[in-house]
PDB file of C-alpha atoms and ligand atoms in Angstrom:
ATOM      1  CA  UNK A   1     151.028  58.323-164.243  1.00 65.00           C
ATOM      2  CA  UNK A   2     148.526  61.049-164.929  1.00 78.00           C
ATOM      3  CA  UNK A   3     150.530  61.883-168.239  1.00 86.00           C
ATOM      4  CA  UNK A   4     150.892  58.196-169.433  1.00 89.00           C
ATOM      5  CA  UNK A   5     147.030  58.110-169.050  1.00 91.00           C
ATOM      6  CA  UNK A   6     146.576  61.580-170.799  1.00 94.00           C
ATOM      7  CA  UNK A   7     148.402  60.466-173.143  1.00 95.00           C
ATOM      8  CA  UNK A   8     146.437  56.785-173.551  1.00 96.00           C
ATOM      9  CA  UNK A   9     143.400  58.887-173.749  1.00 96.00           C
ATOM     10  CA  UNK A  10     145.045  61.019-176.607  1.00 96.00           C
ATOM     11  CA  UNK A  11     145.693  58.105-178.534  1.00 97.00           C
ATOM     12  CA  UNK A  12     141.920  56.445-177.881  1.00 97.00           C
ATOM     13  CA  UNK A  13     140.515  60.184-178.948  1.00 97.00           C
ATOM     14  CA  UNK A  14     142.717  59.796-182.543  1.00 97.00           C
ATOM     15  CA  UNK A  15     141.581  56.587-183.414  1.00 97.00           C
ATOM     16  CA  UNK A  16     137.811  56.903-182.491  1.00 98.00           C
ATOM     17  CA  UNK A  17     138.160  59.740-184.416  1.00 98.00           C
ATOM     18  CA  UNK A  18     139.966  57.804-187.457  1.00 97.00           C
ATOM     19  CA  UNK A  19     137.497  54.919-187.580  1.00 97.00           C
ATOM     20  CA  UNK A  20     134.586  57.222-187.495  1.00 98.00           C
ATOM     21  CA  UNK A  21     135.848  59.328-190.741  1.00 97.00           C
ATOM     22  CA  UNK A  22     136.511  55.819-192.082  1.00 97.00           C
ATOM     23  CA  UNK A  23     132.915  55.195-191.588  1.00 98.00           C
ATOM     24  CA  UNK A  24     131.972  58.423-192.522  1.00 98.00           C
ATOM     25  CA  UNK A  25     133.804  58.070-196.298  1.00 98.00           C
ATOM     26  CA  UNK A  26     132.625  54.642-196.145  1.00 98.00           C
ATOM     27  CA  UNK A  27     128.642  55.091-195.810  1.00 98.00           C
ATOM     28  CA  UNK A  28     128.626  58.191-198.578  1.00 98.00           C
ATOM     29  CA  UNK A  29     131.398  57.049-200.860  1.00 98.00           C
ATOM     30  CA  UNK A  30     131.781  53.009-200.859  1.00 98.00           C
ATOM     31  CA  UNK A  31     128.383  51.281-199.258  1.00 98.00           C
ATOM     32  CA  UNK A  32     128.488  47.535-199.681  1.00 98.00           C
ATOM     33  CA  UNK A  33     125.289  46.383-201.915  1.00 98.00           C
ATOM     34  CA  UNK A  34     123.409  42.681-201.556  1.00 98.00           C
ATOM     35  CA  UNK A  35     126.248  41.325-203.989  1.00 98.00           C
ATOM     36  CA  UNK A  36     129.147  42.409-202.181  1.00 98.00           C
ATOM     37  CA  UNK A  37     127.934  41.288-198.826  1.00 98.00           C
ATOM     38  CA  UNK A  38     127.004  37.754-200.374  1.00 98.00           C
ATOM     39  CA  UNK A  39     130.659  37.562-201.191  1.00 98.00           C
ATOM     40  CA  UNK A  40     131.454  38.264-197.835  1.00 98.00           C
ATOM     41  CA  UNK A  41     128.746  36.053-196.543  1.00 98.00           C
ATOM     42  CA  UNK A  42     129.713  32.986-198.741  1.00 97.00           C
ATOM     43  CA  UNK A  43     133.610  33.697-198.297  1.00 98.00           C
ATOM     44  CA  UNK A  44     133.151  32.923-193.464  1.00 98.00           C
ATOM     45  CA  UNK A  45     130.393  30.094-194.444  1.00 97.00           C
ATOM     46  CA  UNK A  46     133.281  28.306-196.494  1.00 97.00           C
ATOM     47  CA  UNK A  47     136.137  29.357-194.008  1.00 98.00           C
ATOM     48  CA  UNK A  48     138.041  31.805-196.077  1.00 98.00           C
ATOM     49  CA  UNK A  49     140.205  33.876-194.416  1.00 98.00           C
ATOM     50  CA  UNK A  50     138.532  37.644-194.122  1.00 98.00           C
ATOM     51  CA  UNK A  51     141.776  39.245-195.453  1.00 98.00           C
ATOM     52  CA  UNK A  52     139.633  41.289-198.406  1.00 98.00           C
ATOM     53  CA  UNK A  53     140.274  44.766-199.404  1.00 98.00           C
ATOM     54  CA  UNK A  54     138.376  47.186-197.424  1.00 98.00           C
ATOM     55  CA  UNK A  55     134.629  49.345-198.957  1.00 98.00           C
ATOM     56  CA  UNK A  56     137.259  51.988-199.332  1.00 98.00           C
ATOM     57  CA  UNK A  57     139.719  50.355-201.057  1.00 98.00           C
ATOM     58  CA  UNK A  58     137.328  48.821-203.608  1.00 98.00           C
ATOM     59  CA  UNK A  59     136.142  52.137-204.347  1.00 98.00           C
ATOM     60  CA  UNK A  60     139.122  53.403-205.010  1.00 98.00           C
ATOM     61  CA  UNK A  61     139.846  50.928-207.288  1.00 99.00           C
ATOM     62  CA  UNK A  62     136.845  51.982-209.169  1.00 98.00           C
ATOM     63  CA  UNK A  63     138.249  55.167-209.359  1.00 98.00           C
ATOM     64  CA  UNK A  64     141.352  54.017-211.086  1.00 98.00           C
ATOM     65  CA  UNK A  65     139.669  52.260-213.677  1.00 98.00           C
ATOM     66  CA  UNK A  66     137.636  55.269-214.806  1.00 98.00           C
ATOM     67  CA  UNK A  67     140.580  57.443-214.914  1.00 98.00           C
ATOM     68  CA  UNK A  68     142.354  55.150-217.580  1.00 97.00           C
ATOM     69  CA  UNK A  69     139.326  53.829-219.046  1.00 98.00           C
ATOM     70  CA  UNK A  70     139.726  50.455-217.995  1.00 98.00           C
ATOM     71  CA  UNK A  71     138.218  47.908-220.690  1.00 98.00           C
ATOM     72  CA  UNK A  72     140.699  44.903-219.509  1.00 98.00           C
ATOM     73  CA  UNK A  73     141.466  44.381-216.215  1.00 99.00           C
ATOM     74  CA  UNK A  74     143.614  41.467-215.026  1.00 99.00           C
ATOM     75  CA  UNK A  75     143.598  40.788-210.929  1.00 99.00           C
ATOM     76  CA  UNK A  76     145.873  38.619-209.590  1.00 99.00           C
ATOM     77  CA  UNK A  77     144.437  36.749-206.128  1.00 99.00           C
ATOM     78  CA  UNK A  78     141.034  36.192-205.995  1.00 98.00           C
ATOM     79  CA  UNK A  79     139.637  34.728-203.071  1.00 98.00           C
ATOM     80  CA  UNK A  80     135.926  35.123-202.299  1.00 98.00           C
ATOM     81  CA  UNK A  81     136.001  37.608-205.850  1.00 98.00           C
ATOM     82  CA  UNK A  82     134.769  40.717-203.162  1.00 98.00           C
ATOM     83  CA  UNK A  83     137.920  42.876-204.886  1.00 99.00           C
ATOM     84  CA  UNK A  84     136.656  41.303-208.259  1.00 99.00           C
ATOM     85  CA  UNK A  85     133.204  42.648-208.121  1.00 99.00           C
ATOM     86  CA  UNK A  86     134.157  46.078-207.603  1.00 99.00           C
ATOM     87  CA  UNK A  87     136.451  46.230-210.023  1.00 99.00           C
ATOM     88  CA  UNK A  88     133.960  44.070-212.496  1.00 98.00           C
ATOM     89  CA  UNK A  89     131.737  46.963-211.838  1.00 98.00           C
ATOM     90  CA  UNK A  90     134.010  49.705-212.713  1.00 98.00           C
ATOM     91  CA  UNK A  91     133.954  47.525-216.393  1.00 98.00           C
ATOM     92  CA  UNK A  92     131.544  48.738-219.597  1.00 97.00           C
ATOM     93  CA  UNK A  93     129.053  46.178-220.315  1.00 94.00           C
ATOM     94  CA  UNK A  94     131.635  44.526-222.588  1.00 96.00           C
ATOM     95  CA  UNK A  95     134.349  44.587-220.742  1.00 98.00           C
ATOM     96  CA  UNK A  96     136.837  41.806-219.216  1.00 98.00           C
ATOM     97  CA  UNK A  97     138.214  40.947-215.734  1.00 98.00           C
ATOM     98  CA  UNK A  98     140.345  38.207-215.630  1.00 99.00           C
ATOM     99  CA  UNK A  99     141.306  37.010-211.962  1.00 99.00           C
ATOM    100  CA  UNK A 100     144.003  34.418-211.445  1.00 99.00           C
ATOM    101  CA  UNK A 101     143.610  32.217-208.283  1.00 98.00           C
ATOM    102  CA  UNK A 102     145.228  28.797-206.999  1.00 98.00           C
ATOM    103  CA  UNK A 103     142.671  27.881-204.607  1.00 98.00           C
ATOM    104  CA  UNK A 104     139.974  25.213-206.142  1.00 98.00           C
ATOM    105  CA  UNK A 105     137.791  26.054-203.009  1.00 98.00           C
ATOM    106  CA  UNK A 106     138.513  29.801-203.221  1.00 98.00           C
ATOM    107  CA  UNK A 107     137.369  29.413-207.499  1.00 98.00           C
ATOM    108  CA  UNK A 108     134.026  27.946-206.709  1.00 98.00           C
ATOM    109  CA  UNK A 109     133.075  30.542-204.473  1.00 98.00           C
ATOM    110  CA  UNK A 110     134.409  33.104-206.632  1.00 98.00           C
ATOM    111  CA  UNK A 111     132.562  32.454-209.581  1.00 98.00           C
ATOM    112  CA  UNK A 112     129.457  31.794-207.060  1.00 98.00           C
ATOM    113  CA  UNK A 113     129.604  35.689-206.276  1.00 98.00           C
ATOM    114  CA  UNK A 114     130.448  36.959-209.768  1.00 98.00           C
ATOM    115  CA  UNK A 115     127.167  35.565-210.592  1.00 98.00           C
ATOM    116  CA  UNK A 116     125.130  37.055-207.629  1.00 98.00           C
ATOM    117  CA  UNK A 117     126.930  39.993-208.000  1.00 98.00           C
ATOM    118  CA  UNK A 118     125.406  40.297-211.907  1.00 98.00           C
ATOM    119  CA  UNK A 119     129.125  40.455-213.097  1.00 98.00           C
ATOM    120  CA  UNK A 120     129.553  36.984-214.535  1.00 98.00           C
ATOM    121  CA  UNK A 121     128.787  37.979-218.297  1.00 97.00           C
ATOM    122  CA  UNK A 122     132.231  40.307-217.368  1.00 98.00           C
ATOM    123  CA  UNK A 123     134.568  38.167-215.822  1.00 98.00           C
ATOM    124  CA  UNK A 124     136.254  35.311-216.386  1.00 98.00           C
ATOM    125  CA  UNK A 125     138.130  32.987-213.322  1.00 98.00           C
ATOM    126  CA  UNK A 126     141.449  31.293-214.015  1.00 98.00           C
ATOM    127  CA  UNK A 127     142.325  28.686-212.038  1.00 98.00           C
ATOM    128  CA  UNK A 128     145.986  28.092-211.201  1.00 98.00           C
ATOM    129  CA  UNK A 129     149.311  29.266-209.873  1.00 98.00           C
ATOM    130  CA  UNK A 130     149.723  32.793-211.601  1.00 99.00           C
ATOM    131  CA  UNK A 131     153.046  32.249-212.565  1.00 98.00           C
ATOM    132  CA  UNK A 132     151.897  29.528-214.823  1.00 98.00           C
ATOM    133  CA  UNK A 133     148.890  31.513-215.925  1.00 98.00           C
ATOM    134  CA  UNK A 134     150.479  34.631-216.849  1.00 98.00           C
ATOM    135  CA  UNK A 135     152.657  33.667-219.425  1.00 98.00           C
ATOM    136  CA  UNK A 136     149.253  32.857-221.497  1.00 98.00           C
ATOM    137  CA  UNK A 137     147.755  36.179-221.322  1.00 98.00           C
ATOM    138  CA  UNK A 138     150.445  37.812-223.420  1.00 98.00           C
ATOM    139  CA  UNK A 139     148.323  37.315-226.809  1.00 97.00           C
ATOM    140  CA  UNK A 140     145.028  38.880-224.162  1.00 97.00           C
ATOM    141  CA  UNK A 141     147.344  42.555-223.611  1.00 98.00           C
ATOM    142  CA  UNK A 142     147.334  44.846-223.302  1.00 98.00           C
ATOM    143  CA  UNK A 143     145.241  45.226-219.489  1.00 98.00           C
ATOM    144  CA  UNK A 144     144.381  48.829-218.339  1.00 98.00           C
ATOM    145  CA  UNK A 145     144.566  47.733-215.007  1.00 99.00           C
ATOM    146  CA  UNK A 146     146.346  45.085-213.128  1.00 99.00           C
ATOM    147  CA  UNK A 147     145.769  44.663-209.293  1.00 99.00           C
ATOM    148  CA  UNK A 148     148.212  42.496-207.645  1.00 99.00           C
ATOM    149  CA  UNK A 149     146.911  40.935-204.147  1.00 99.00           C
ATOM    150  CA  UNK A 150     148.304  37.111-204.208  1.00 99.00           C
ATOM    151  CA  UNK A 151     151.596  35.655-202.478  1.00 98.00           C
ATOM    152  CA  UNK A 152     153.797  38.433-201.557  1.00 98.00           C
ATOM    153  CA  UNK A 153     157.496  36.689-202.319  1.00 98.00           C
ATOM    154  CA  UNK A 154     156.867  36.700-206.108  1.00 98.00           C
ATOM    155  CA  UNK A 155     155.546  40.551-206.092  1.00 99.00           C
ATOM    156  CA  UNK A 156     158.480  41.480-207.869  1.00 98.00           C
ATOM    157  CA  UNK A 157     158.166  38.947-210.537  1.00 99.00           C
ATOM    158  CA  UNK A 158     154.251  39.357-211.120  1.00 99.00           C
ATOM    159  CA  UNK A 159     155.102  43.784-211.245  1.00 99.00           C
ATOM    160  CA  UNK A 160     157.364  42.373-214.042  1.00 98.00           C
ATOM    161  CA  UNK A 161     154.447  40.767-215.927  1.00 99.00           C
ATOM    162  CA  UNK A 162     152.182  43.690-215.001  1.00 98.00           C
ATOM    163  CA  UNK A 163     154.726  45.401-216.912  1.00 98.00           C
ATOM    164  CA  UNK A 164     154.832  43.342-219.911  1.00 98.00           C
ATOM    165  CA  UNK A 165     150.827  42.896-220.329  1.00 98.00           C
ATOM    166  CA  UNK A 166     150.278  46.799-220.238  1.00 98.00           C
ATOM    167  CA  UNK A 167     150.563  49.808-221.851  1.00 98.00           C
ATOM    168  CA  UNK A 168     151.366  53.302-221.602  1.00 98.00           C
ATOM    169  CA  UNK A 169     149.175  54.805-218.976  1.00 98.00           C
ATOM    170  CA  UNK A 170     148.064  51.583-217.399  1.00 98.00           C
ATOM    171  CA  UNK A 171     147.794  51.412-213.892  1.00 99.00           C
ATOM    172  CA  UNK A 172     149.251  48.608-211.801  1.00 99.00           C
ATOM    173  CA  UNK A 173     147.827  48.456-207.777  1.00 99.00           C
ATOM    174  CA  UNK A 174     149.216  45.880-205.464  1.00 99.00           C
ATOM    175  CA  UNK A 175     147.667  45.251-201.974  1.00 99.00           C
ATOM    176  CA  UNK A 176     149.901  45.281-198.701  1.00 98.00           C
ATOM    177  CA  UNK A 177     152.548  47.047-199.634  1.00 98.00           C
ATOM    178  CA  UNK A 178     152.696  48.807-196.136  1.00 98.00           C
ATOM    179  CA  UNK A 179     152.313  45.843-193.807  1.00 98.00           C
ATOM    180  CA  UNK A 180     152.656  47.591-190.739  1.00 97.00           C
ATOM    181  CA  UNK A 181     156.005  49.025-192.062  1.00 98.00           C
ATOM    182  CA  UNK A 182     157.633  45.441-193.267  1.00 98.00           C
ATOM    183  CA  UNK A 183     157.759  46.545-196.487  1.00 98.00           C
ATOM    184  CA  UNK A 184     159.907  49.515-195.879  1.00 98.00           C
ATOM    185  CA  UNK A 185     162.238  47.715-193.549  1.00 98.00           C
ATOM    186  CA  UNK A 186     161.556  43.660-193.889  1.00 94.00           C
ATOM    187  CA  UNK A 187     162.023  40.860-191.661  1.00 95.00           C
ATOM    188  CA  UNK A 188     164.170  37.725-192.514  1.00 96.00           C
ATOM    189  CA  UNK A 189     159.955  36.329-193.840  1.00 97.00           C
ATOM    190  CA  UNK A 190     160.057  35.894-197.616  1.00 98.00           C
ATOM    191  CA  UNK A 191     156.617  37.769-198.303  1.00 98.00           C
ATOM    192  CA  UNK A 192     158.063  41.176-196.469  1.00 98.00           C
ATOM    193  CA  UNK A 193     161.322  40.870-198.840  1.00 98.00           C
ATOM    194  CA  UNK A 194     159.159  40.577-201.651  1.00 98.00           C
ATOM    195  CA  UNK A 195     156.989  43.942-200.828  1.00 98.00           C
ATOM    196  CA  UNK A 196     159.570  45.455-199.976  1.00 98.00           C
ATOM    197  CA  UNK A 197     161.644  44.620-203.497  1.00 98.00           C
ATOM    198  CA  UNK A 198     158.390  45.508-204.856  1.00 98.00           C
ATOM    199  CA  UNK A 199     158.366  49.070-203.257  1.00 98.00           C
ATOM    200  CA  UNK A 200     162.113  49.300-204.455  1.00 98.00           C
ATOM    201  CA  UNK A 201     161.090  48.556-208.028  1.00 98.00           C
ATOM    202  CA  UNK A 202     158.236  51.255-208.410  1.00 99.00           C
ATOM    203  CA  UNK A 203     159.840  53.714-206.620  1.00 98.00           C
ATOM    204  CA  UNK A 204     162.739  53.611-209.063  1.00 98.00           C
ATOM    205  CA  UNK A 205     161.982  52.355-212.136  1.00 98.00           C
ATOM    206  CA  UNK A 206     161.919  55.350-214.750  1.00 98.00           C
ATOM    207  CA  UNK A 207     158.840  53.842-216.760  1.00 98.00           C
ATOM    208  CA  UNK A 208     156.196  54.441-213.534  1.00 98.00           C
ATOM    209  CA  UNK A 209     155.120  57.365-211.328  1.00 98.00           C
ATOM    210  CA  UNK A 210     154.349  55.485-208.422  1.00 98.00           C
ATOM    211  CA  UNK A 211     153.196  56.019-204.647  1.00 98.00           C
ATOM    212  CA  UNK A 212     152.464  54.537-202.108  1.00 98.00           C
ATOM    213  CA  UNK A 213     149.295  55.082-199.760  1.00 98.00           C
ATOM    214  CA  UNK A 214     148.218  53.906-196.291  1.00 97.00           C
ATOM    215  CA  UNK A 215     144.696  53.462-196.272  1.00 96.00           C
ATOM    216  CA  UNK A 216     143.786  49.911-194.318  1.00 96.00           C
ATOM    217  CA  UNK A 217     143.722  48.302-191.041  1.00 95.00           C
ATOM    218  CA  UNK A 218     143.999  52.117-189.433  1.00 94.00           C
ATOM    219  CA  UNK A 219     146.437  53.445-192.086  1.00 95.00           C
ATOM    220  CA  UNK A 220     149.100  50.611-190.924  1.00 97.00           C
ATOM    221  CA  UNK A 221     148.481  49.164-194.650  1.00 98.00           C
ATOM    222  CA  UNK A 222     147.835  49.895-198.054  1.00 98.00           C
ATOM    223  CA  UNK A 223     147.995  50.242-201.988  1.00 98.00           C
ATOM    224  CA  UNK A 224     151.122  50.776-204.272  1.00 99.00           C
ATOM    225  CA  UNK A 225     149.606  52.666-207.435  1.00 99.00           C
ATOM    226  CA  UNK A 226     151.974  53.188-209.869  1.00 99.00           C
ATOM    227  CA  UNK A 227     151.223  54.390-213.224  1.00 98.00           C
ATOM    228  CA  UNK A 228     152.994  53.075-216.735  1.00 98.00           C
ATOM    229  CA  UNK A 229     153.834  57.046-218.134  1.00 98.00           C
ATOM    230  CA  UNK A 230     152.887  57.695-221.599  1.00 94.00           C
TER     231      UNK A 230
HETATM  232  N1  SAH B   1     141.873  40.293-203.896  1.00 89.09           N
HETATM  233  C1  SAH B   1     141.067  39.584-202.895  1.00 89.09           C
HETATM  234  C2  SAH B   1     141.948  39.049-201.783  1.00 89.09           C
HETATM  235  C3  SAH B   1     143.004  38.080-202.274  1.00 89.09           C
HETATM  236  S1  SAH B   1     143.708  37.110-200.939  1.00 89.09           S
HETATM  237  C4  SAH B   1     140.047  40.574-202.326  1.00 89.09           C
HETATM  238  O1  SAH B   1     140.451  41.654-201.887  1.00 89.09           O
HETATM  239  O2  SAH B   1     138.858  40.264-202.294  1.00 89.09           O
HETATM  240  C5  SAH B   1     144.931  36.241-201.834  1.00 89.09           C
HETATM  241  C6  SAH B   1     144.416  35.147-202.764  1.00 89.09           C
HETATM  242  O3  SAH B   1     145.511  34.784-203.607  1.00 89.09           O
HETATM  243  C7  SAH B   1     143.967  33.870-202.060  1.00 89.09           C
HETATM  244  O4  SAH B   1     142.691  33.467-202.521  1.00 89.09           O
HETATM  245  C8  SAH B   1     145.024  32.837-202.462  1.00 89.09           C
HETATM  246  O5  SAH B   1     144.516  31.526-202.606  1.00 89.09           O
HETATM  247  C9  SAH B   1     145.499  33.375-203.799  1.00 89.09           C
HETATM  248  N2  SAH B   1     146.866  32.958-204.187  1.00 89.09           N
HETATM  249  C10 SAH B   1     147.923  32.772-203.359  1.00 89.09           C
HETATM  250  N3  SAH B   1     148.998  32.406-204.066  1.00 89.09           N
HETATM  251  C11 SAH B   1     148.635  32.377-205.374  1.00 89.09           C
HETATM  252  C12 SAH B   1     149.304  32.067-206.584  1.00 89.09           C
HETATM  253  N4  SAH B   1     150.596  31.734-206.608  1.00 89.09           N
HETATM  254  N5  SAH B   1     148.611  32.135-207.747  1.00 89.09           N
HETATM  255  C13 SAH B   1     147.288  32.487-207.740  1.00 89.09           C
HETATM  256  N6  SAH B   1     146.595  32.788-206.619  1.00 89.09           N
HETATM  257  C14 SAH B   1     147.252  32.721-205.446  1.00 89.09           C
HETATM  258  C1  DHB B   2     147.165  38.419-196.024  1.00 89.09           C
HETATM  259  C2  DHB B   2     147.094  38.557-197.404  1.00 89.09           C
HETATM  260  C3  DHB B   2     146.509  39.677-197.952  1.00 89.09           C
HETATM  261  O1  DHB B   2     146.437  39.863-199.289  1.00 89.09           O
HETATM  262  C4  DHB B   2     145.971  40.661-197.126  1.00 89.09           C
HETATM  263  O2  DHB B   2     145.407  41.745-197.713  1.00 89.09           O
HETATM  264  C5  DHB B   2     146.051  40.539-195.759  1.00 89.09           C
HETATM  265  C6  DHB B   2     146.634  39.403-195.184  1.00 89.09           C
HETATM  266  C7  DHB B   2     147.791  37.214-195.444  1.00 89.09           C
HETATM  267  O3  DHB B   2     148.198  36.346-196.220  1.00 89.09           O
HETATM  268  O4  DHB B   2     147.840  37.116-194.215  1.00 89.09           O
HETATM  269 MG1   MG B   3     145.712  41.780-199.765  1.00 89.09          MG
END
């Protein structure tokens, strides 16, 4: 008894101690501004769900658009356009994101933010399924940067079009690729197969360095970065 609850408090010690680095990055590194928390404000009002990338994530995605100069960036998934903004952000004044979402709802909030968010000169919404969508962008290539964070069964096929629509040292991120381990060793679920193919893909494919890195929802999630080598 006296070990299980040593051990309990162990565990409660780690991850106070986790989420208060988290918050520590988070405050000097990735503080949300007035645009990014109207995102998050409009995205509950209309009943999205909150499954946006974390402060630190967005930053991060920031980062990876300065190191490969991002001037094009294509995201697929928008939803409430919080990822969007960041990334918009990361753009020079004439840059381009184009973000591909299904969700009629989900575009009208979207383009709602990218506006109070002073990005909507910068970015331009596409409305549809991305498999239909992407096939149009081909004469719009090559993107710097292509963040993947829609359905999870087609992963594999929309890496494939991240593939096509960039160039050598492009970066291609997709979202959940960690999902609580699923995507290492999936479940009979279609969206787990398809991270997990995913991870299979990158990991082997002799056009990308890739990795991936836990870094959401307490390190039980995270990013697959893989780069498109020169
Ligand atoms: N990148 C966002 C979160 C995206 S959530 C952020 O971090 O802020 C996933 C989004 O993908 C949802 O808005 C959903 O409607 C959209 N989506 C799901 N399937 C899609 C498809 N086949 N084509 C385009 N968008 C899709
Ligand atoms: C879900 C989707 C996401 O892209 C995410 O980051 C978290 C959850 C979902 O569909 O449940
Ligand atoms: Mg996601």
């Amino acid at each position: 008894m006296t070990n299980t609850n040593n051990e309990l408090a162990f565990l409660q010690q780690q991850a106070r101690i986790r989420w208060s680095i988290e918050a520590d990055i988070t405050r000097l590194f990735a503080a949300e501004d007035e645009g990014l928390r109207y995102a998050l404000a409009v995205a509950k009002e209309g009943g999205l769900p909150e499954i946006q990338i974390s402060p630190m994530q967005g930053k991060f995605l920031q980062l990876m658009a300065a190191a490969c100069h991002a001037r094009k960036i294509l995201e697929i998934g928008s939803l409430a356009g919080y990822s969007g903004i960041w990334l918009a952000r990361a753009l020079p004044t004439d840059g381009r994101l184009i973000t591909l979402e299904v969700n009629p709802h989900h575009a009208d909030i979207v383009r709602r933010s990218f506006a109070k968010a002073g990005v909507a000169d910068r970015t331009e919404l596409r409305m549809g399924k991305a498999l239909d969508l992407l096939p149009q962008l081909e004469s719009e290539a090559p993107f710097d940067l292509v963040f993947i964070d829609a359905d999870k069964a087609p992963y594999p096929q929309y890496l494939e079009w991240a593939l096509r629509l960039s160039r050598p040292g492009s970066i291609i991120i997709a979202d959940n690729c960690v999902r609580r381990g699923e995507a290492f060793h999936p479940s009979d679920d279609e969206g787990s197969k398809g991270l997990f193919e995913y991870n299979q893909r990158i990991a082997n494919d002799p056009r990308l360095v890739s990795l991936v890195l836990p870094m959401d929802e307490d390190y039980t999630d995270g990013f697959a970065i893989a780069v498109v080598r020169s």
